[in-house]
């Protein structure tokens, strides 16, 4: 592979994806690339296009199940300081795609800005969260995203206003473009109330979710008006195990890696869960996690 000499990027070859996913699962990526900034990203996209190399985007790897054989593609991560930037002006937060949700939430709290509390404890980045409208039931990051700057696959940059973007439950019209950063609209609030809200969200997670094991969070989307976790639980599937993958004993919509899980174990367990829920309730569960086959 002939990379342009002036390409400012960190390039790793045959990089194990298990190092970059919260599941700690996944074989090697042919290339794992972190461009320094937007112009390096543009040059990188042109180079990949020239050499017909497909690419995939990864944020904090918290919603990805990568297969055991790895991916014959370039995996791009916007993790350089440029993409992790975060600053505030008045009630607005300007966050690069690689800034983590926890940092955004914490920095907003420090400044007495309310609106980003629900992001606390979600293991993700601004880019990944916007693409899939991450959040909590009834509320997603799309609700506070005011403007989003994206790059198309030819390297053209555009800033979209809120009304130009469609956000849905765990999805958005931003998929198919590379999110570079966003302006989030917050509101002045009481520091104590913000802190208490954050504590509430984190407390609920600690109580109900499995943070003691490697996982990718909720595996399936909640069907309309229902909870995937409850449906799976009602099938008595908590603790069901295939290879090293197990349905969490704490939250049935989490599959945990008990130590040596392979992607194929997780796929098999997901199929078994889907069958169980379909048989019992007639509901077909849809994956929330992104599967890299
Ligand atoms: N429930 C059970 N058994 C379980 C799990 C849940 O009966 O094993 C019941 C609970 O008792 C509750 C209901 O199901 O009555 C909902 O449970 P929970 O409050 O845990 O919320 P959820 O709908 O399962 C959603 C998001 C989570 C987010 C929490 C925040 C989805 C798929 N899940 O979970 O997001 O953290 O709300 O409250 O939208 C993620 O996206 O990765 C994720 C974890």
Coordinates of C-alpha atoms and ligand atoms in Angstrom, one line a residue:
X1 CA 0.0 0.0 0.0
X2 CA 1.4 3.4 -1.1
X3 CA 0.3 6.0 1.4
X4 CA 0.9 9.6 0.3
X5 CA 4.1 10.9 2.0
X6 CA 2.4 14.0 3.4
X7 CA -0.6 12.0 4.9
X8 CA -0.7 13.1 8.5
X9 CA -2.1 10.0 10.2
X10 CA -1.3 7.1 12.5
X11 CA -1.5 3.9 10.6
X12 CA -1.4 0.5 12.1
X13 CA -1.4 -2.8 10.1
X14 CA -3.4 -5.9 11.1
X15 CA -4.6 -4.2 14.3
X16 CA -6.6 -6.6 16.5
X17 CA -10.1 -5.0 16.8
X18 CA -10.5 -6.7 20.2
X19 CA -8.2 -4.0 21.5
X20 CA -10.7 -1.3 20.3
X21 CA -14.1 -2.7 21.1
X22 CA -15.7 -2.7 24.6
X23 CA -16.8 -6.4 23.9
X24 CA -13.0 -7.2 23.6
X25 CA -13.9 -9.3 20.6
X26 CA -12.8 -9.0 17.0
X27 CA -10.0 -10.1 14.7
X28 CA -7.5 -7.8 12.9
X29 CA -8.4 -4.8 10.8
X30 CA -6.2 -4.7 7.6
X31 CA -5.5 -1.1 8.4
X32 CA -6.4 0.9 11.5
X33 CA -6.0 4.6 10.8
X34 CA -6.3 7.8 12.9
X35 CA -6.0 10.9 10.7
X36 CA -4.6 14.0 12.4
X37 CA -7.3 16.4 11.3
X38 CA -10.0 17.0 8.6
X39 CA -7.6 17.7 5.8
X40 CA -5.7 14.4 6.6
X41 CA -9.1 12.7 6.6
X42 CA -9.9 14.0 3.2
X43 CA -6.6 12.9 1.8
X44 CA -7.1 9.5 3.4
X45 CA -10.5 9.1 1.9
X46 CA -9.2 9.9 -1.6
X47 CA -6.3 7.4 -1.2
X48 CA -8.7 4.6 0.0
X49 CA -11.0 5.4 -2.9
X50 CA -8.1 5.3 -5.4
X51 CA -7.0 1.9 -4.1
X52 CA -10.5 0.6 -3.8
X53 CA -10.1 -0.1 -0.1
X54 CA -13.4 -0.1 1.8
X55 CA -13.5 1.7 5.2
X56 CA -15.4 1.4 8.4
X57 CA -15.7 4.0 11.2
X58 CA -15.1 3.3 14.8
X59 CA -15.7 5.6 17.8
X60 CA -15.2 4.1 21.2
X61 CA -16.1 0.7 19.9
X62 CA -18.9 0.4 22.4
X63 CA -21.6 -0.7 20.0
X64 CA -19.6 -3.0 17.6
X65 CA -19.4 -6.7 17.3
X66 CA -16.5 -7.4 14.9
X67 CA -16.1 -10.9 13.6
X68 CA -13.3 -13.3 14.6
X69 CA -11.5 -13.3 11.2
X70 CA -11.3 -9.5 11.3
X71 CA -12.2 -7.1 8.5
X72 CA -10.6 -6.7 5.1
X73 CA -10.9 -2.9 5.3
X74 CA -9.5 0.2 6.8
X75 CA -11.0 1.1 10.1
X76 CA -10.9 4.8 10.7
X77 CA -11.0 6.4 14.2
X78 CA -11.2 10.1 14.8
X79 CA -9.2 9.9 18.0
X80 CA -6.5 12.6 17.5
X81 CA -6.5 15.7 19.7
X82 CA -8.1 17.7 16.8
X83 CA -11.1 15.4 16.7
X84 CA -11.4 15.2 20.5
X85 CA -11.6 18.9 21.0
X86 CA -14.3 20.4 23.2
X87 CA -15.0 24.0 24.0
X88 CA -17.9 26.0 25.2
X89 CA -19.3 29.4 24.3
X90 CA -22.3 30.7 26.1
X91 CA -24.9 27.9 26.2
X92 CA -23.2 26.0 23.3
X93 CA -20.8 23.1 23.4
X94 CA -18.6 22.6 20.4
X95 CA -17.4 19.0 20.4
X96 CA -15.3 17.1 17.9
X97 CA -16.5 13.7 16.8
X98 CA -14.0 11.9 19.0
X99 CA -14.9 13.7 22.2
X100 CA -16.4 11.3 24.7
X101 CA -19.9 11.6 26.0
X102 CA -18.8 11.5 29.6
X103 CA -16.4 14.4 29.1
X104 CA -19.1 16.5 27.4
X105 CA -21.5 15.8 30.2
X106 CA -18.9 16.5 32.9
X107 CA -17.6 19.7 31.3
X108 CA -21.2 21.0 30.9
X109 CA -21.9 20.2 34.5
X110 CA -18.8 22.2 35.6
X111 CA -20.1 25.2 33.7
X112 CA -23.6 24.9 35.1
X113 CA -25.0 23.9 31.7
X114 CA -27.9 21.6 31.6
X115 CA -29.1 19.3 28.8
X116 CA -26.2 16.8 28.5
X117 CA -26.8 15.0 31.8
X118 CA -28.3 11.9 30.2
X119 CA -25.0 11.4 28.3
X120 CA -23.2 10.6 31.5
X121 CA -22.3 6.9 31.7
X122 CA -22.9 6.2 28.0
X123 CA -19.6 4.7 26.8
X124 CA -19.4 6.5 23.4
X125 CA -18.1 9.4 21.4
X126 CA -20.0 12.4 19.9
X127 CA -19.7 11.0 16.4
X128 CA -20.9 7.5 17.1
X129 CA -23.7 8.8 19.4
X130 CA -25.0 11.3 16.7
X131 CA -24.9 8.6 14.0
X132 CA -27.1 6.4 16.0
X133 CA -28.9 9.0 18.1
X134 CA -27.7 7.4 21.4
X135 CA -29.5 8.2 24.5
X136 CA -32.1 7.0 27.0
X137 CA -35.7 6.0 26.4
X138 CA -37.5 8.9 24.9
X139 CA -34.4 11.1 24.6
X140 CA -31.5 11.1 22.3
X141 CA -28.4 13.3 21.5
X142 CA -30.4 14.5 18.5
X143 CA -32.5 16.5 20.9
X144 CA -29.6 18.7 21.9
X145 CA -27.7 18.7 18.6
X146 CA -28.0 22.1 17.0
X147 CA -25.6 21.8 14.1
X148 CA -23.6 18.9 12.9
X149 CA -20.5 19.2 10.6
X150 CA -20.1 16.2 8.3
X151 CA -17.7 15.1 5.5
X152 CA -19.0 13.2 2.6
X153 CA -17.0 10.3 1.2
X154 CA -15.4 12.6 -1.4
X155 CA -14.0 14.8 1.4
X156 CA -16.6 17.6 1.0
X157 CA -17.4 19.3 4.3
X158 CA -20.9 20.6 5.1
X159 CA -22.6 21.9 8.3
X160 CA -26.1 20.7 8.7
X161 CA -28.7 22.5 10.8
X162 CA -31.0 20.6 13.1
X163 CA -33.9 20.8 10.7
X164 CA -31.8 19.2 7.9
X165 CA -31.2 16.1 10.0
X166 CA -33.6 13.3 10.8
X167 CA -33.1 11.7 14.2
X168 CA -35.0 8.5 15.0
X169 CA -34.8 6.0 17.9
X170 CA -31.3 4.7 17.6
X171 CA -30.8 6.0 14.1
X172 CA -30.2 9.2 12.1
X173 CA -29.9 10.5 8.5
X174 CA -26.2 11.2 9.3
X175 CA -25.3 7.6 8.6
X176 CA -23.4 7.4 5.3
X177 CA -21.4 10.5 6.1
X178 CA -18.5 11.1 8.4
X179 CA -19.4 13.2 11.4
X180 CA -16.6 15.7 12.2
X181 CA -18.2 17.5 15.1
X182 CA -21.3 19.2 16.4
X183 CA -22.6 22.2 18.2
X184 CA -24.8 21.1 21.1
X185 CA -27.4 23.5 22.5
X186 CA -27.6 23.5 26.3
X187 CA -29.3 25.7 28.8
X188 CA -28.2 27.5 32.0
X189 CA -29.0 25.4 35.0
X190 CA -28.4 24.9 38.7
X191 CA -25.1 23.0 39.3
X192 CA -26.7 21.0 42.1
X193 CA -29.6 20.0 40.0
X194 CA -27.3 19.0 37.1
X195 CA -25.1 17.0 39.5
X196 CA -28.1 15.2 41.0
X197 CA -29.5 14.4 37.6
X198 CA -26.2 12.9 36.5
X199 CA -26.0 10.9 39.7
X200 CA -29.5 9.6 39.0
X201 CA -28.7 8.4 35.5
X202 CA -25.4 6.8 36.6
X203 CA -27.1 5.2 39.7
X204 CA -29.9 3.7 37.5
X205 CA -27.2 2.2 35.2
X206 CA -25.2 0.8 38.1
X207 CA -28.2 -0.8 39.5
X208 CA -29.7 -2.2 36.3
X209 CA -26.8 -2.8 33.9
X210 CA -23.8 -5.0 33.8
X211 CA -20.7 -2.9 34.0
X212 CA -18.5 -5.6 35.6
X213 CA -18.1 -7.5 32.3
X214 CA -17.0 -6.6 28.8
X215 CA -20.1 -6.0 26.6
X216 CA -21.5 -3.8 23.9
X217 CA -24.3 -2.5 26.1
X218 CA -27.9 -3.3 24.9
X219 CA -27.7 -5.8 22.1
X220 CA -31.2 -5.3 20.7
X221 CA -33.3 -2.2 20.1
X222 CA -36.4 -1.8 22.3
X223 CA -39.5 -2.8 20.2
X224 CA -42.0 0.1 20.2
X225 CA -43.6 0.4 23.6
X226 CA -41.7 -2.5 25.0
X227 CA -38.4 -3.4 26.5
X228 CA -36.1 -6.0 24.8
X229 CA -34.5 -6.7 28.2
X230 CA -37.9 -7.5 29.8
X231 CA -38.9 -9.7 26.8
X232 CA -35.7 -11.7 27.0
X233 CA -35.9 -12.0 30.7
X234 CA -39.5 -13.3 30.4
X235 CA -38.1 -16.1 28.3
X236 CA -35.9 -17.2 31.2
X237 CA -32.7 -16.6 29.2
X238 CA -30.6 -14.8 31.8
X239 CA -27.4 -16.8 32.3
X240 CA -27.8 -18.7 29.0
X241 CA -24.3 -19.3 27.6
X242 CA -22.8 -20.2 24.3
X243 CA -19.0 -20.6 24.4
X244 CA -17.7 -17.5 26.3
X245 CA -20.8 -15.4 25.6
X246 CA -23.5 -15.2 28.3
X247 CA -26.8 -13.4 28.6
X248 CA -26.1 -11.0 31.6
X249 CA -27.7 -12.0 34.9
X250 CA -28.3 -8.4 35.6
X251 CA -29.8 -7.1 32.4
X252 CA -31.1 -9.6 29.8
X253 CA -30.5 -7.3 26.9
X254 CA -26.7 -7.4 27.6
X255 CA -24.5 -10.2 26.3
X256 CA -21.3 -10.3 28.3
X257 CA -17.9 -11.7 27.3
X258 CA -17.0 -13.9 30.2
X259 CA -13.4 -13.9 29.2
X260 CA -12.8 -15.8 26.0
X261 CA -15.9 -15.2 23.9
X262 CA -15.6 -15.3 20.2
X263 CA -17.9 -13.3 17.8
X264 CA -19.4 -16.5 16.6
X265 CA -20.5 -17.3 20.2
X266 CA -22.3 -13.9 20.4
X267 CA -23.9 -14.4 17.0
X268 CA -25.2 -17.8 18.0
X269 CA -26.5 -16.5 21.3
X270 CA -28.2 -13.5 19.5
X271 CA -30.0 -16.0 17.2
X272 CA -31.1 -18.1 20.1
X273 CA -32.4 -15.1 21.9
X274 CA -34.3 -13.9 18.8
X275 CA -35.8 -17.4 18.4
X276 CA -36.9 -17.5 22.1
X277 CA -38.5 -14.1 22.0
X278 CA -40.2 -14.7 18.7
X279 CA -41.7 -18.0 19.9
X280 CA -42.9 -16.6 23.2
X281 CA -44.2 -13.2 22.2
X282 CA -44.2 -13.1 18.4
X283 CA -41.9 -10.1 18.5
X284 CA -38.9 -10.0 16.2
X285 CA -35.9 -8.3 17.9
X286 CA -33.6 -6.1 15.8
X287 CA -30.0 -5.7 16.8
X288 CA -28.9 -2.3 18.1
X289 CA -25.2 -3.2 17.9
X290 CA -23.4 -2.9 14.6
X291 CA -22.2 -6.2 13.2
X292 CA -19.0 -6.2 11.2
X293 CA -19.1 -9.6 9.4
Ligands
LIG1 N1 -36.2 -5.3 32.6 C1 -36.4 -6.6 33.0 N2 -35.4 -7.5 32.9 C2 -34.2 -7.1 32.5 C3 -33.9 -5.8 32.0 C4 -34.9 -4.9 32.1 O1 -37.5 -6.9 33.4 O2 -33.3 -8.0 32.4 C5 -37.3 -4.3 32.7 C6 -36.9 -3.3 33.8 O3 -37.3 -3.7 35.0 C7 -37.7 -2.1 33.3 C8 -37.7 -2.2 31.8 O4 -37.4 -3.6 31.5 O5 -39.0 -2.1 33.7 C9 -36.7 -1.2 31.1 O6 -35.4 -1.5 31.6 P1 -34.2 -0.4 31.7 O7 -34.7 0.7 32.6 O8 -33.0 -1.1 32.1 O9 -34.2 0.2 30.3 P2 -34.0 -0.5 28.9 O10 -35.1 -0.1 28.0 O11 -33.6 -1.9 29.0 C10 -32.7 1.6 27.8 C11 -31.7 1.7 26.7 C12 -30.3 1.6 27.4 C13 -30.2 2.8 28.4 C14 -31.3 2.6 29.4 C15 -31.3 3.9 30.4 C16 -32.3 0.6 24.6 C17 -32.2 -0.7 23.8 N3 -31.8 0.5 25.9 O12 -32.6 0.3 28.4 O13 -29.3 1.8 26.4 O14 -29.0 2.8 29.0 O15 -32.6 2.6 28.8 O16 -32.3 3.8 31.3 O17 -32.8 1.6 24.2 C18 -27.7 0.9 25.0 O18 -28.2 1.5 24.1 O19 -26.7 0.2 24.8 C19 -28.3 0.9 26.3 C20 -27.8 0.2 27.3

